[in-house]
CSV table of C-alpha atoms in Angstrom, one decimal:
chain,number,residue,atom,x,y,z
A,265,UNK,CA,20.6,-25.7,-8.1
A,266,UNK,CA,16.6,-25.0,-9.7
A,267,UNK,CA,15.1,-23.4,-12.1
A,268,UNK,CA,12.2,-21.5,-10.7
A,269,UNK,CA,10.2,-20.2,-13.2
A,270,UNK,CA,6.8,-19.0,-13.2
A,271,UNK,CA,4.2,-21.4,-14.5
A,272,UNK,CA,1.3,-19.0,-15.4
A,273,UNK,CA,1.6,-15.7,-17.6
A,274,UNK,CA,0.4,-12.7,-16.7
A,275,UNK,CA,-3.7,-12.7,-17.1
A,276,UNK,CA,-4.7,-10.1,-18.0
A,277,UNK,CA,-7.5,-7.9,-19.6
A,278,UNK,CA,-8.6,-4.6,-21.5
A,279,UNK,CA,-10.7,-3.6,-18.3
A,280,UNK,CA,-9.4,-4.8,-16.2
A,281,UNK,CA,-8.2,-1.6,-13.5
A,282,UNK,CA,-6.7,-3.6,-10.4
A,283,UNK,CA,-3.9,-6.3,-10.6
A,284,UNK,CA,-2.2,-8.9,-8.0
A,285,UNK,CA,1.4,-9.1,-7.5
A,286,UNK,CA,3.1,-11.4,-5.6
A,287,UNK,CA,6.4,-13.5,-6.4
A,288,UNK,CA,6.1,-17.1,-7.8
A,289,UNK,CA,4.1,-19.9,-7.1
A,290,UNK,CA,5.8,-22.8,-5.0
A,291,UNK,CA,8.1,-24.7,-6.9
A,292,UNK,CA,5.9,-27.4,-7.7
A,293,UNK,CA,4.0,-25.9,-9.8
A,294,UNK,CA,6.2,-24.6,-12.3
A,295,UNK,CA,7.3,-28.8,-12.1
A,296,UNK,CA,3.6,-29.9,-12.9
A,297,UNK,CA,3.7,-32.1,-9.7
A,298,UNK,CA,1.0,-31.0,-8.1
A,299,UNK,CA,-1.0,-32.7,-4.8
A,300,UNK,CA,-4.7,-33.0,-4.3
A,301,UNK,CA,-6.7,-29.6,-3.5
A,302,UNK,CA,-4.5,-27.8,-5.9
A,303,UNK,CA,-5.5,-25.2,-8.4
A,304,UNK,CA,-3.4,-25.3,-11.5
A,305,UNK,CA,-3.7,-21.4,-11.3
A,306,UNK,CA,-2.5,-18.7,-10.0
A,307,UNK,CA,-2.3,-18.6,-6.1
A,308,UNK,CA,-3.5,-22.3,-6.0
A,309,UNK,CA,-1.5,-23.7,-3.7
A,310,UNK,CA,-3.5,-26.1,-1.3
A,311,UNK,CA,-2.0,-24.9,1.0
A,312,UNK,CA,-2.5,-20.1,0.6
A,313,UNK,CA,-5.0,-18.1,2.1
A,314,UNK,CA,-5.8,-16.1,-1.2
A,315,UNK,CA,-8.4,-18.1,-2.3
A,316,UNK,CA,-10.4,-18.5,0.9
A,317,UNK,CA,-9.6,-15.6,1.7
A,318,UNK,CA,-12.5,-13.8,-2.1
A,319,UNK,CA,-14.1,-16.3,-1.5
A,320,UNK,CA,-15.1,-15.8,2.3
A,321,UNK,CA,-15.6,-12.0,1.5
A,322,UNK,CA,-17.6,-12.7,-2.0
A,323,UNK,CA,-19.5,-15.8,-0.8
A,324,UNK,CA,-18.2,-17.9,-4.4
A,325,UNK,CA,-18.0,-21.0,-3.2
A,326,UNK,CA,-14.9,-22.1,-5.0
A,327,UNK,CA,-14.4,-25.5,-5.7
A,328,UNK,CA,-9.6,-26.8,-3.7
A,329,UNK,CA,-9.2,-29.7,-6.6
A,330,UNK,CA,-7.1,-29.8,-9.2
A,331,UNK,CA,-9.9,-29.4,-11.8
A,332,UNK,CA,-10.5,-27.6,-14.9
A,333,UNK,CA,-13.4,-26.5,-13.3
A,334,UNK,CA,-12.3,-24.7,-10.8
A,335,UNK,CA,-9.2,-23.6,-12.2
A,336,UNK,CA,-12.5,-21.5,-14.8
A,337,UNK,CA,-14.4,-20.3,-11.9
A,338,UNK,CA,-11.7,-18.6,-10.0
A,339,UNK,CA,-10.9,-16.9,-13.6
A,340,UNK,CA,-14.9,-15.5,-13.9
A,341,UNK,CA,-14.4,-14.2,-10.8
A,342,UNK,CA,-11.7,-11.9,-11.7
A,343,UNK,CA,-13.0,-10.6,-14.4
A,344,UNK,CA,-16.3,-9.6,-13.0
A,345,UNK,CA,-14.0,-8.0,-10.1
A,346,UNK,CA,-12.0,-5.7,-13.0
A,347,UNK,CA,-9.4,-7.5,-11.1
A,348,UNK,CA,-6.0,-9.3,-13.1
A,349,UNK,CA,-3.0,-11.4,-12.0
A,350,UNK,CA,0.6,-10.1,-12.4
A,351,UNK,CA,2.8,-11.3,-10.2
A,352,UNK,CA,6.3,-9.5,-10.5
A,353,UNK,CA,8.6,-11.9,-10.8
A,354,UNK,CA,9.5,-14.1,-13.8
A,355,UNK,CA,12.1,-16.6,-12.9
A,356,UNK,CA,14.5,-17.5,-9.8
A,357,UNK,CA,17.2,-19.9,-9.3
A,358,UNK,CA,17.2,-22.6,-5.5
A,359,UNK,CA,20.5,-24.3,-3.8
A,360,UNK,CA,16.7,-24.8,-1.5
A,361,UNK,CA,14.0,-25.9,-3.3
A,362,UNK,CA,11.0,-24.5,-0.9
A,363,UNK,CA,8.9,-22.3,-1.5
A,364,UNK,CA,10.6,-18.8,1.0
A,365,UNK,CA,10.9,-16.3,-1.3
A,366,UNK,CA,14.1,-15.5,1.1
A,367,UNK,CA,15.5,-18.3,-1.0
A,368,UNK,CA,15.5,-17.3,-4.3
A,369,UNK,CA,18.4,-15.8,-5.7
A,370,UNK,CA,19.7,-14.8,-9.2
A,371,UNK,CA,16.4,-13.0,-10.2
A,372,UNK,CA,14.6,-12.1,-13.0
A,373,UNK,CA,12.0,-9.6,-12.4
A,374,UNK,CA,9.6,-8.8,-15.0
A,375,UNK,CA,8.4,-5.6,-17.3
A,376,UNK,CA,4.9,-5.0,-14.4
A,377,UNK,CA,5.4,-1.0,-15.6
A,378,UNK,CA,5.3,-2.0,-19.4
A,379,UNK,CA,2.1,-4.6,-18.8
A,380,UNK,CA,0.1,-1.5,-17.3
A,381,UNK,CA,1.5,0.5,-20.2
A,382,UNK,CA,-0.8,-1.2,-22.0
A,383,UNK,CA,-3.7,-2.2,-20.0
A,384,UNK,CA,-4.6,0.7,-20.0
A,385,UNK,CA,-7.4,0.7,-16.6
A,386,UNK,CA,-5.0,0.0,-14.5
A,387,UNK,CA,-5.4,2.5,-12.0
A,388,UNK,CA,-4.5,-0.1,-8.7
A,389,UNK,CA,-1.6,-2.4,-7.0
A,390,UNK,CA,-2.8,-5.0,-4.6
A,391,UNK,CA,0.0,-7.0,-3.9
A,392,UNK,CA,0.0,-9.2,-1.5
A,393,UNK,CA,3.2,-9.0,0.7
A,394,UNK,CA,5.0,-5.6,2.0
A,395,UNK,CA,8.8,-4.6,1.9
A,396,UNK,CA,10.8,-7.5,3.9
A,397,UNK,CA,13.2,-8.3,1.8
A,398,UNK,CA,11.6,-10.1,-1.9
A,399,UNK,CA,8.7,-9.2,-1.0
A,400,UNK,CA,6.9,-8.2,-4.0
A,401,UNK,CA,6.3,-4.1,-3.2
A,402,UNK,CA,10.0,-5.3,-2.0
A,403,UNK,CA,10.9,-5.7,-5.9
A,404,UNK,CA,8.6,-3.7,-7.7
A,405,UNK,CA,11.0,-0.5,-5.8
A,406,UNK,CA,14.2,-2.6,-7.8
A,407,UNK,CA,12.2,-2.1,-11.2
A,408,UNK,CA,10.4,1.3,-10.4
A,409,UNK,CA,14.3,2.1,-10.3
A,410,UNK,CA,15.0,1.2,-14.0
A,411,UNK,CA,12.3,3.6,-14.7
A,412,UNK,CA,14.0,6.3,-12.7
A,413,UNK,CA,9.7,6.2,-11.2
A,414,UNK,CA,10.0,7.8,-7.2
A,415,UNK,CA,7.1,6.4,-5.3
A,416,UNK,CA,4.8,8.3,-2.8
A,417,UNK,CA,4.1,6.9,1.0
A,418,UNK,CA,0.3,7.8,1.3
A,419,UNK,CA,-0.7,5.7,3.9
A,420,UNK,CA,2.0,4.4,7.0
A,421,UNK,CA,-1.2,2.4,8.3
A,422,UNK,CA,-1.3,-1.7,7.7
A,423,UNK,CA,-1.6,-2.5,4.9
A,424,UNK,CA,0.4,0.4,3.4
A,425,UNK,CA,-0.7,2.5,0.8
A,426,UNK,CA,2.2,3.9,-2.1
A,427,UNK,CA,1.2,6.2,-5.5
A,428,UNK,CA,3.8,7.2,-8.8
A,429,UNK,CA,2.1,8.4,-11.8
A,430,UNK,CA,3.1,6.4,-14.9
A,431,UNK,CA,4.9,8.7,-17.4
A,432,UNK,CA,3.4,9.3,-20.8
A,433,UNK,CA,3.4,11.5,-23.9
A,434,UNK,CA,2.8,14.8,-23.9
A,435,UNK,CA,-0.6,14.5,-25.2
A,436,UNK,CA,-1.8,12.1,-22.9
A,437,UNK,CA,-3.4,12.0,-19.5
A,438,UNK,CA,-1.2,11.8,-16.5
A,439,UNK,CA,-2.8,8.6,-15.0
A,440,UNK,CA,-2.1,7.8,-11.3
A,441,UNK,CA,-1.3,4.8,-9.5
A,442,UNK,CA,-2.1,3.5,-6.9
A,443,UNK,CA,-0.7,0.8,-4.9
A,444,UNK,CA,-1.7,-1.6,-1.1
A,445,UNK,CA,0.7,-3.9,0.8
A,446,UNK,CA,-1.9,-6.2,1.9
A,447,UNK,CA,-1.1,-8.9,4.8
A,448,UNK,CA,0.6,-12.0,2.4
A,449,UNK,CA,-2.0,-14.5,2.1
A,450,UNK,CA,-0.1,-17.1,3.6
A,451,UNK,CA,0.4,-19.1,6.3
A,452,UNK,CA,4.0,-17.8,7.4
A,453,UNK,CA,2.9,-14.5,6.9
A,454,UNK,CA,0.8,-15.8,10.5
A,455,UNK,CA,3.4,-14.9,13.1
A,456,UNK,CA,3.6,-11.2,11.5
A,457,UNK,CA,-0.8,-11.2,11.9
A,458,UNK,CA,0.0,-12.3,15.3
A,459,UNK,CA,1.8,-9.2,16.4
A,460,UNK,CA,0.2,-6.7,16.2
A,461,UNK,CA,-1.8,-4.4,17.7
A,462,UNK,CA,-5.0,-5.3,15.9
A,463,UNK,CA,-4.9,-8.4,15.5
A,464,UNK,CA,-4.9,-8.3,18.9
A,465,UNK,CA,-7.5,-6.2,20.1
A,466,UNK,CA,-9.6,-8.3,18.2
A,467,UNK,CA,-8.8,-11.3,19.1
A,468,UNK,CA,-8.9,-9.5,23.0
A,469,UNK,CA,-11.9,-9.3,22.3
A,470,UNK,CA,-12.7,-12.6,20.9
A,471,UNK,CA,-10.5,-16.0,21.0
A,472,UNK,CA,-12.2,-18.0,17.4
A,473,UNK,CA,-10.7,-14.5,16.1
A,474,UNK,CA,-8.2,-15.5,13.8
A,475,UNK,CA,-5.6,-14.6,11.5
A,476,UNK,CA,-7.8,-15.3,8.7
A,477,UNK,CA,-10.6,-13.9,9.5
A,478,UNK,CA,-8.3,-10.5,10.5
A,479,UNK,CA,-6.8,-10.5,6.2
A,480,UNK,CA,-11.1,-11.4,5.4
A,481,UNK,CA,-11.6,-7.0,7.1
A,482,UNK,CA,-8.0,-6.1,5.4
A,483,UNK,CA,-8.9,-7.4,2.9
A,484,UNK,CA,-13.0,-6.6,1.5
A,485,UNK,CA,-11.8,-2.6,0.9
A,486,UNK,CA,-9.8,-3.3,-1.5
A,487,UNK,CA,-11.4,-5.7,-3.5
């Protein structure tokens, strides 16, 4: 049984207004056996699509390499855009050592609500996946139940949007937190993207349109 622990603490700072919330990076980031082209930071897998998507939106000229410079590029961008990272899974056990969300067992969650309370400018959570089993929204819903906090649907269009009210002390102003369930930035989600009517329409109009380009159009409205 492999204990898959999250290798990175949450990337948080006082001015952050948004948090990217995922699950776990591939196991090699836990063991330190990185591949050429991996970046030793959140969402740094060479096959991951989050940074290429953000690179395309913001023209970041990112390097995709295992260097301190590549890490700093990403940290500088996140601070400039006031975006933190707080993945929800602290650890999980696996019988098969892979990156499958469904392969996670004995899952320990991070106290994301506790982090939101501590970082008082946060008003939006950006889930890198939806409510399918063991996805970030799925885990967050379970997490909210431990606080007895309801999640209210705002929009059922993809990406689905919800909101919840963060419990406050009597003298504090109520905080409404928005959640956005983005299409997962992974190759495993490409089949789901390909089945979407909105993607099929754009693909029919432009045969060169890709699943990454589809995510670029989606993500640019929220980052």
